[in-house]
């Protein structure tokens, strides 16, 4: 699952997925739109349910900060979802 929130200048992107060992990974990227300023954090969740709880927490926080959800995809094969995952991989090298 991939979800993106944006404000006027900033974004937050969350990607919940399984790695090759079957573990659930919760990746969160944030930064300024149009720049490379920001960060990336990966967390290992105990379960899919825990990752979804973390996602709900991020959604609540972003909503309270005035961010709007601009993208959500559960199917990672769509072109938009693949573009979001590419954004995460670009940040991973910083």
mmCIF file of C-alpha atoms in Angstrom:
data_model
loop_
_atom_site.group_PDB
_atom_site.id
_atom_site.type_symbol
_atom_site.label_atom_id
_atom_site.label_comp_id
_atom_site.label_asym_id
_atom_site.label_seq_id
_atom_site.Cartn_x
_atom_site.Cartn_y
_atom_site.Cartn_z
ATOM 1 C CA UNK A 1 0.000 0.000 0.000
ATOM 2 C CA UNK A 2 1.226 3.474 -0.871
ATOM 3 C CA UNK A 3 -0.243 6.705 0.487
ATOM 4 C CA UNK A 4 0.898 10.281 -0.137
ATOM 5 C CA UNK A 5 -0.123 13.468 1.654
ATOM 6 C CA UNK A 6 0.790 17.005 0.636
ATOM 7 C CA UNK A 7 0.591 20.512 2.001
ATOM 8 C CA UNK A 8 1.417 23.605 -0.007
ATOM 9 C CA UNK A 9 5.174 22.926 0.128
ATOM 10 C CA UNK A 10 5.731 19.568 1.808
ATOM 11 C CA UNK A 11 4.877 15.902 1.322
ATOM 12 C CA UNK A 12 4.789 12.658 3.292
ATOM 13 C CA UNK A 13 4.778 9.285 1.526
ATOM 14 C CA UNK A 14 4.184 5.920 3.224
ATOM 15 C CA UNK A 15 4.827 2.529 1.625
ATOM 16 C CA UNK A 16 3.765 -0.675 3.413
ATOM 17 C CA UNK A 17 5.101 -3.842 1.793
ATOM 18 C CA UNK A 18 6.586 -7.250 2.441
ATOM 19 C CA UNK A 19 10.250 -7.943 1.879
ATOM 20 C CA UNK A 20 11.609 -11.161 0.381
ATOM 21 C CA UNK A 21 11.533 -12.829 3.817
ATOM 22 C CA UNK A 22 7.834 -12.076 4.331
ATOM 23 C CA UNK A 23 8.441 -9.357 6.928
ATOM 24 C CA UNK A 24 6.251 -6.245 6.815
ATOM 25 C CA UNK A 25 8.200 -3.045 6.142
ATOM 26 C CA UNK A 26 6.789 0.418 6.879
ATOM 27 C CA UNK A 27 8.693 3.062 4.887
ATOM 28 C CA UNK A 28 8.029 6.769 5.404
ATOM 29 C CA UNK A 29 9.530 9.548 3.296
ATOM 30 C CA UNK A 30 9.039 13.267 3.845
ATOM 31 C CA UNK A 31 10.361 16.485 2.439
ATOM 32 C CA UNK A 32 9.814 19.638 0.452
ATOM 33 C CA UNK A 33 8.031 19.284 -2.863
ATOM 34 C CA UNK A 34 10.350 19.847 -5.819
ATOM 35 C CA UNK A 35 13.577 19.512 -3.820
ATOM 36 C CA UNK A 36 15.737 16.724 -2.456
ATOM 37 C CA UNK A 37 15.380 18.018 1.123
ATOM 38 C CA UNK A 38 13.754 15.448 3.358
ATOM 39 C CA UNK A 39 14.280 12.063 4.859
ATOM 40 C CA UNK A 40 13.448 8.392 4.708
ATOM 41 C CA UNK A 41 12.844 5.910 7.509
ATOM 42 C CA UNK A 42 12.177 2.169 7.310
ATOM 43 C CA UNK A 43 10.611 0.256 10.199
ATOM 44 C CA UNK A 44 10.063 -3.475 10.606
ATOM 45 C CA UNK A 45 6.489 -4.139 11.755
ATOM 46 C CA UNK A 46 5.570 -7.188 13.817
ATOM 47 C CA UNK A 47 2.560 -7.753 11.562
ATOM 48 C CA UNK A 48 0.472 -6.255 8.788
ATOM 49 C CA UNK A 49 -1.970 -5.070 11.470
ATOM 50 C CA UNK A 50 0.776 -3.137 13.239
ATOM 51 C CA UNK A 51 1.845 -1.514 9.956
ATOM 52 C CA UNK A 52 -1.765 -0.472 9.317
ATOM 53 C CA UNK A 53 -1.963 1.013 12.830
ATOM 54 C CA UNK A 54 1.167 3.036 12.080
ATOM 55 C CA UNK A 55 -0.406 4.153 8.797
ATOM 56 C CA UNK A 56 -3.547 5.313 10.631
ATOM 57 C CA UNK A 57 -1.345 7.233 13.097
ATOM 58 C CA UNK A 58 0.509 8.997 10.263
ATOM 59 C CA UNK A 59 -2.807 9.799 8.542
ATOM 60 C CA UNK A 60 -4.152 11.363 11.742
ATOM 61 C CA UNK A 61 -0.984 13.413 12.293
ATOM 62 C CA UNK A 62 -0.850 14.662 8.701
ATOM 63 C CA UNK A 63 -4.535 15.591 8.750
ATOM 64 C CA UNK A 64 -4.034 17.586 11.969
ATOM 65 C CA UNK A 65 -1.117 19.414 10.294
ATOM 66 C CA UNK A 66 -3.254 20.438 7.318
ATOM 67 C CA UNK A 67 -1.920 17.892 4.841
ATOM 68 C CA UNK A 68 -4.351 16.425 2.304
ATOM 69 C CA UNK A 69 -4.222 12.853 1.036
ATOM 70 C CA UNK A 70 -3.444 13.122 -2.681
ATOM 71 C CA UNK A 71 -2.734 9.494 -3.553
ATOM 72 C CA UNK A 72 -3.543 6.019 -2.267
ATOM 73 C CA UNK A 73 -2.906 2.706 -4.004
ATOM 74 C CA UNK A 74 -3.127 -0.833 -2.769
ATOM 75 C CA UNK A 75 -2.080 -2.167 -6.184
ATOM 76 C CA UNK A 76 1.620 -1.425 -6.585
ATOM 77 C CA UNK A 77 1.587 -2.258 -10.299
ATOM 78 C CA UNK A 78 -0.130 0.954 -11.385
ATOM 79 C CA UNK A 79 2.128 3.555 -13.063
ATOM 80 C CA UNK A 80 1.415 6.066 -10.275
ATOM 81 C CA UNK A 81 2.336 3.551 -7.560
ATOM 82 C CA UNK A 82 5.530 2.587 -9.380
ATOM 83 C CA UNK A 83 6.483 6.272 -9.623
ATOM 84 C CA UNK A 84 5.964 6.636 -5.866
ATOM 85 C CA UNK A 85 8.169 3.612 -5.146
ATOM 86 C CA UNK A 86 10.865 5.052 -7.453
ATOM 87 C CA UNK A 87 10.759 8.240 -5.386
ATOM 88 C CA UNK A 88 11.473 6.181 -2.263
ATOM 89 C CA UNK A 89 14.381 4.385 -3.919
ATOM 90 C CA UNK A 90 15.906 7.714 -4.995
ATOM 91 C CA UNK A 91 15.776 8.951 -1.397
ATOM 92 C CA UNK A 92 17.280 5.720 -0.089
ATOM 93 C CA UNK A 93 20.637 6.593 -1.644
ATOM 94 C CA UNK A 94 20.933 9.984 0.048
#
